[in-house]
CSV table of C-alpha atoms in Angstrom, one decimal:
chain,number,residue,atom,x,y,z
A,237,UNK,CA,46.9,6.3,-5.6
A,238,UNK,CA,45.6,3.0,-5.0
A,239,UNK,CA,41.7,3.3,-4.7
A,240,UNK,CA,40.1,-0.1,-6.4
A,241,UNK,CA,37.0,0.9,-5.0
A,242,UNK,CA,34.3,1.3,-7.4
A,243,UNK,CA,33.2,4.9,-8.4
A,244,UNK,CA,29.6,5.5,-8.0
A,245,UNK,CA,27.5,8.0,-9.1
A,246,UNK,CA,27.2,11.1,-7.3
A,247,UNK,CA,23.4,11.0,-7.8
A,248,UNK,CA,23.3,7.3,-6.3
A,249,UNK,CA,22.6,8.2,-2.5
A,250,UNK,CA,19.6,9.9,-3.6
A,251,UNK,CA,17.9,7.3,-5.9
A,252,UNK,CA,18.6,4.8,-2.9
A,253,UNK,CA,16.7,7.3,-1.2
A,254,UNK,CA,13.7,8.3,-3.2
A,255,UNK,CA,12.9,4.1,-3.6
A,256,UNK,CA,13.3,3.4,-0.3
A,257,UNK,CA,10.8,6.2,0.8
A,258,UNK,CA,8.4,5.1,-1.8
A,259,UNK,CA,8.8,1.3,-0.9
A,260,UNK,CA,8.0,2.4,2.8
A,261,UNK,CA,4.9,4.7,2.1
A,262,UNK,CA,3.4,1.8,-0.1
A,263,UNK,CA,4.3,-0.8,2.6
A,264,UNK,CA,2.6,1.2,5.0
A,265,UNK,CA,-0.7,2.2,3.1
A,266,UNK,CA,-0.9,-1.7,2.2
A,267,UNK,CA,-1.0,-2.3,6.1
A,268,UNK,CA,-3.3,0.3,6.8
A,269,UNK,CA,-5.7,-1.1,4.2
A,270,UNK,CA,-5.2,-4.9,5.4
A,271,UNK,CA,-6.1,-3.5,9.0
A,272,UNK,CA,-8.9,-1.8,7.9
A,273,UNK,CA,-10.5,-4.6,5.7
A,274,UNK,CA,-9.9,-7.1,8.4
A,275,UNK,CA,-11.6,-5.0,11.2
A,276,UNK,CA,-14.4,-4.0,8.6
A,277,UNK,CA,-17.7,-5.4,10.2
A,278,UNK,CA,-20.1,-7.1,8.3
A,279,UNK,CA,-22.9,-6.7,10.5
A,280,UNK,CA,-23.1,-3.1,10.2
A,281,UNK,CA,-25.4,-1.2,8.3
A,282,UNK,CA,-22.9,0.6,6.2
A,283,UNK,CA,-23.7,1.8,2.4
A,284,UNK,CA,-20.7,-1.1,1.2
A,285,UNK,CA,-23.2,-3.7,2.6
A,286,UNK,CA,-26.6,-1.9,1.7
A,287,UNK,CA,-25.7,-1.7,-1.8
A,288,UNK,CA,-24.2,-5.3,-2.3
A,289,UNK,CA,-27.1,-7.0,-0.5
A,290,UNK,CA,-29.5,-5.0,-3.0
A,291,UNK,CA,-27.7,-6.6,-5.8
A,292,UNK,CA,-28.1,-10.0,-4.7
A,293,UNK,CA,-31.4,-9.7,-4.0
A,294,UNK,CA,-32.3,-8.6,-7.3
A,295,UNK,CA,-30.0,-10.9,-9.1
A,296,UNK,CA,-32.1,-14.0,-7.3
């Protein structure tokens, strides 16, 4: 019995698995974010903008 392969855990297919799920939801929700904020439209009258521009104006 010749088998120089190295033994891995039994457990090891299923860590791959749990970090390469996680790593793909968090990719995902970081593009869905990017592609919101960069369709986001600054012209609109949105609460964001309506309470930012209140600030400013009473900071000046």
């Amino acid at each position: 019995d010749l088998n120089l392969a190295y033994q891995y855990d039994a457990d090891f297919h299923v860590a791959f698995a749990m970090i390469a799920f996680t790593t793909i939801v968090f990719g995902l929700c970081v593009f869905g974010i990017s592609i919101g904020l960069w369709n986001m439209d600054p012209g609109r009258d949105s609460i964001i903008y309506r309470v930012t521009n209140q600030r400013i104006k009473k900071d000046q």
